Amino acid sequence: MVQLVESGGGSVQAGGSLRLSCAIADISDSVACVGWFRQAPGKMREGVATIYTNRDGTDYAESVRGRFTISRDNAENTVYLQMDSLKPEDTAMYYCAADTIGYTVATPKFRLLATGYNHWGQGTQVTVSS
């Protein structure tokens, strides 16, 4: 079973940066795509960024495009989310998720949908103050 552990969350002032890490137990053989999602209190979970593990291809939500960068290190079995120019509205619990079925490969335009992922981490809190 794929296990994901997020780290790197914290509190930062607006305009600051954080880098989240998602350590994955088995990134190479069974994981097709990894996504970062976030959920703020009272709001639905939303896709932030995704990356394929064995092919080129990233996707970003419009709200973070140009500020966040997703990357992977397959040798370290880790996916990163570099978050720059943070805003108070970025405050949320951030989750990483893995697709081991291949849904995100079959339907790439839906990569930012949570339903495409079948393994989830416990989350890491990001708080941005104004």
PDB file of C-alpha atoms in Angstrom:
ATOM      1  CA  MET A   1       0.000   0.000   0.000  1.00  0.00           C
ATOM      2  CA  VAL A   2       1.307   3.447  -0.899  1.00  0.00           C
ATOM      3  CA  GLN A   3       1.880   5.665   2.114  1.00  0.00           C
ATOM      4  CA  LEU A   4       2.313   9.424   1.927  1.00  0.00           C
ATOM      5  CA  VAL A   5       3.686  11.714   4.622  1.00  0.00           C
ATOM      6  CA  GLU A   6       3.567  15.498   4.254  1.00  0.00           C
ATOM      7  CA  SER A   7       5.883  17.942   6.013  1.00  0.00           C
ATOM      8  CA  GLY A   8       7.026  21.526   5.756  1.00  0.00           C
ATOM      9  CA  GLY A   9       3.897  23.374   6.763  1.00  0.00           C
ATOM     10  CA  GLY A  10       3.956  26.278   9.173  1.00  0.00           C
ATOM     11  CA  SER A  11       3.082  29.898   9.726  1.00  0.00           C
ATOM     12  CA  VAL A  12       4.419  32.660   7.520  1.00  0.00           C
ATOM     13  CA  GLN A  13       3.628  36.265   6.733  1.00  0.00           C
ATOM     14  CA  ALA A  14       2.105  37.292   3.433  1.00  0.00           C
ATOM     15  CA  GLY A  15       4.723  37.434   0.724  1.00  0.00           C
ATOM     16  CA  GLY A  16       6.772  34.690   2.335  1.00  0.00           C
ATOM     17  CA  SER A  17       7.636  31.210   1.141  1.00  0.00           C
ATOM     18  CA  LEU A  18       7.304  27.624   2.285  1.00  0.00           C
ATOM     19  CA  ARG A  19       8.319  24.324   0.746  1.00  0.00           C
ATOM     20  CA  LEU A  20       6.145  21.313   1.377  1.00  0.00           C
ATOM     21  CA  SER A  21       7.451  17.771   1.009  1.00  0.00           C
ATOM     22  CA  CYS A  22       5.532  14.587   0.349  1.00  0.00           C
ATOM     23  CA  ALA A  23       7.473  11.412   1.099  1.00  0.00           C
ATOM     24  CA  ILE A  24       6.017   8.447  -0.745  1.00  0.00           C
ATOM     25  CA  ALA A  25       6.703   4.826   0.097  1.00  0.00           C
ATOM     26  CA  ASP A  26       6.542   3.609  -3.493  1.00  0.00           C
ATOM     27  CA  ILE A  27       6.709   6.365  -6.096  1.00  0.00           C
ATOM     28  CA  SER A  28       8.212   4.550  -9.043  1.00  0.00           C
ATOM     29  CA  ASP A  29       6.272   1.418  -9.865  1.00  0.00           C
ATOM     30  CA  SER A  30       2.676   2.023  -8.969  1.00  0.00           C
ATOM     31  CA  VAL A  31       2.210   5.783  -8.677  1.00  0.00           C
ATOM     32  CA  ALA A  32       1.167   7.467 -11.911  1.00  0.00           C
ATOM     33  CA  CYS A  33       0.619  10.974 -10.618  1.00  0.00           C
ATOM     34  CA  VAL A  34       0.960  12.932  -7.387  1.00  0.00           C
ATOM     35  CA  GLY A  35      -1.153  15.908  -6.542  1.00  0.00           C
ATOM     36  CA  TRP A  36      -1.206  18.591  -3.883  1.00  0.00           C
ATOM     37  CA  PHE A  37      -4.617  19.601  -2.607  1.00  0.00           C
ATOM     38  CA  ARG A  38      -5.771  22.004   0.077  1.00  0.00           C
ATOM     39  CA  GLN A  39      -8.826  22.497   2.197  1.00  0.00           C
ATOM     40  CA  ALA A  40      -9.683  25.560   4.235  1.00  0.00           C
ATOM     41  CA  PRO A  41     -12.299  25.483   7.012  1.00  0.00           C
ATOM     42  CA  GLY A  42     -15.798  25.501   5.571  1.00  0.00           C
ATOM     43  CA  LYS A  43     -14.555  25.035   2.011  1.00  0.00           C
ATOM     44  CA  MET A  44     -14.278  22.117  -0.355  1.00  0.00           C
ATOM     45  CA  ARG A  45     -10.963  20.433  -1.048  1.00  0.00           C
ATOM     46  CA  GLU A  46      -9.349  21.920  -4.134  1.00  0.00           C
ATOM     47  CA  GLY A  47      -6.545  20.817  -6.379  1.00  0.00           C
ATOM     48  CA  VAL A  48      -3.425  22.969  -6.254  1.00  0.00           C
ATOM     49  CA  ALA A  49      -0.799  21.262  -8.405  1.00  0.00           C
ATOM     50  CA  THR A  50      -0.086  17.867  -9.934  1.00  0.00           C
ATOM     51  CA  ILE A  51       2.893  16.092 -11.450  1.00  0.00           C
ATOM     52  CA  TYR A  52       3.304  12.819 -13.293  1.00  0.00           C
ATOM     53  CA  THR A  53       5.946  10.537 -11.806  1.00  0.00           C
ATOM     54  CA  ASN A  54       7.168   8.792 -14.979  1.00  0.00           C
ATOM     55  CA  ARG A  55       6.470  11.324 -17.718  1.00  0.00           C
ATOM     56  CA  ASP A  56       6.551  15.060 -18.179  1.00  0.00           C
ATOM     57  CA  GLY A  57       3.507  16.990 -17.191  1.00  0.00           C
ATOM     58  CA  THR A  58       2.434  19.371 -14.463  1.00  0.00           C
ATOM     59  CA  ASP A  59      -0.799  21.210 -13.847  1.00  0.00           C
ATOM     60  CA  TYR A  60      -1.675  24.114 -11.585  1.00  0.00           C
ATOM     61  CA  ALA A  61      -4.776  25.780 -10.287  1.00  0.00           C
ATOM     62  CA  GLU A  62      -5.153  29.279 -11.689  1.00  0.00           C
ATOM     63  CA  SER A  63      -5.058  30.717  -8.179  1.00  0.00           C
ATOM     64  CA  VAL A  64      -1.458  29.510  -7.652  1.00  0.00           C
ATOM     65  CA  ARG A  65      -0.020  29.528 -11.176  1.00  0.00           C
ATOM     66  CA  GLY A  66       3.198  31.524 -11.248  1.00  0.00           C
ATOM     67  CA  ARG A  67       3.586  31.392  -7.454  1.00  0.00           C
ATOM     68  CA  PHE A  68       3.755  27.656  -6.709  1.00  0.00           C
ATOM     69  CA  THR A  69       6.050  25.078  -8.289  1.00  0.00           C
ATOM     70  CA  ILE A  70       5.643  21.331  -8.042  1.00  0.00           C
ATOM     71  CA  SER A  71       8.641  19.056  -8.557  1.00  0.00           C
ATOM     72  CA  ARG A  72       9.685  15.496  -7.897  1.00  0.00           C
ATOM     73  CA  ASP A  73      12.786  13.569  -6.922  1.00  0.00           C
ATOM     74  CA  ASN A  74      12.135   9.965  -7.844  1.00  0.00           C
ATOM     75  CA  ALA A  75      15.426   8.849  -6.316  1.00  0.00           C
ATOM     76  CA  GLU A  76      14.268  10.258  -2.981  1.00  0.00           C
ATOM     77  CA  ASN A  77      10.637   9.190  -3.500  1.00  0.00           C
ATOM     78  CA  THR A  78       9.568  12.732  -2.713  1.00  0.00           C
ATOM     79  CA  VAL A  79       7.367  15.340  -4.338  1.00  0.00           C
ATOM     80  CA  TYR A  80       7.781  18.997  -3.389  1.00  0.00           C
ATOM     81  CA  LEU A  81       5.567  22.047  -3.524  1.00  0.00           C
ATOM     82  CA  GLN A  82       7.494  25.302  -3.463  1.00  0.00           C
ATOM     83  CA  MET A  83       5.132  28.082  -2.462  1.00  0.00           C
ATOM     84  CA  ASP A  84       6.239  31.673  -3.006  1.00  0.00           C
ATOM     85  CA  SER A  85       4.455  35.000  -2.665  1.00  0.00           C
ATOM     86  CA  LEU A  86       2.055  33.445  -0.222  1.00  0.00           C
ATOM     87  CA  LYS A  87      -1.262  35.142   0.452  1.00  0.00           C
ATOM     88  CA  PRO A  88      -3.663  34.865   3.401  1.00  0.00           C
ATOM     89  CA  GLU A  89      -6.099  33.031   1.132  1.00  0.00           C
ATOM     90  CA  ASP A  90      -3.525  30.243   0.769  1.00  0.00           C
ATOM     91  CA  THR A  91      -4.173  29.323   4.395  1.00  0.00           C
ATOM     92  CA  ALA A  92      -5.397  25.728   4.497  1.00  0.00           C
ATOM     93  CA  MET A  93      -4.539  22.161   5.333  1.00  0.00           C
ATOM     94  CA  TYR A  94      -2.428  20.843   2.467  1.00  0.00           C
ATOM     95  CA  TYR A  95      -2.596  17.196   1.430  1.00  0.00           C
ATOM     96  CA  CYS A  96      -0.637  15.180  -1.044  1.00  0.00           C
ATOM     97  CA  ALA A  97      -2.313  12.369  -2.907  1.00  0.00           C
ATOM     98  CA  ALA A  98      -1.286   9.585  -5.265  1.00  0.00           C
ATOM     99  CA  ASP A  99      -3.036   7.995  -8.207  1.00  0.00           C
ATOM    100  CA  THR A 100      -2.104   4.320  -8.521  1.00  0.00           C
ATOM    101  CA  ILE A 101      -4.967   3.403 -10.838  1.00  0.00           C
ATOM    102  CA  GLY A 102      -3.984   5.598 -13.769  1.00  0.00           C
ATOM    103  CA  TYR A 103      -7.101   7.753 -13.834  1.00  0.00           C
ATOM    104  CA  THR A 104      -5.048  10.938 -14.196  1.00  0.00           C
ATOM    105  CA  VAL A 105      -3.243   9.453 -17.202  1.00  0.00           C
ATOM    106  CA  ALA A 106      -6.457   8.392 -18.909  1.00  0.00           C
ATOM    107  CA  THR A 107      -8.150  11.726 -18.246  1.00  0.00           C
ATOM    108  CA  PRO A 108      -5.375  14.323 -17.827  1.00  0.00           C
ATOM    109  CA  LYS A 109      -7.749  17.277 -17.897  1.00  0.00           C
ATOM    110  CA  PHE A 110      -9.155  16.051 -14.594  1.00  0.00           C
ATOM    111  CA  ARG A 111      -5.808  15.859 -12.790  1.00  0.00           C
ATOM    112  CA  LEU A 112      -6.816  18.575 -10.326  1.00  0.00           C
ATOM    113  CA  LEU A 113      -9.895  16.662  -9.185  1.00  0.00           C
ATOM    114  CA  ALA A 114      -9.612  14.823  -5.874  1.00  0.00           C
ATOM    115  CA  THR A 115     -11.618  11.895  -7.242  1.00  0.00           C
ATOM    116  CA  GLY A 116      -8.680  10.908  -9.414  1.00  0.00           C
ATOM    117  CA  TYR A 117      -6.522   9.939  -6.435  1.00  0.00           C
ATOM    118  CA  ASN A 118      -6.826   6.861  -4.268  1.00  0.00           C
ATOM    119  CA  HIS A 119      -4.122   7.384  -1.632  1.00  0.00           C
ATOM    120  CA  TRP A 120      -3.919  10.373   0.703  1.00  0.00           C
ATOM    121  CA  GLY A 121      -1.599  11.717   3.346  1.00  0.00           C
ATOM    122  CA  GLN A 122      -2.658  13.158   6.695  1.00  0.00           C
ATOM    123  CA  GLY A 123      -1.984  16.757   5.725  1.00  0.00           C
ATOM    124  CA  THR A 124       0.183  19.642   6.878  1.00  0.00           C
ATOM    125  CA  GLN A 125      -1.151  23.028   7.977  1.00  0.00           C
ATOM    126  CA  VAL A 126      -0.150  26.232   6.196  1.00  0.00           C
ATOM    127  CA  THR A 127      -1.117  29.553   7.781  1.00  0.00           C
ATOM    128  CA  VAL A 128      -0.416  32.862   6.076  1.00  0.00           C
ATOM    129  CA  SER A 129      -0.956  36.033   8.069  1.00  0.00           C
ATOM    130  CA  SER A 130      -1.477  39.477   6.601  1.00  0.00           C
TER     131      SER A 130
END
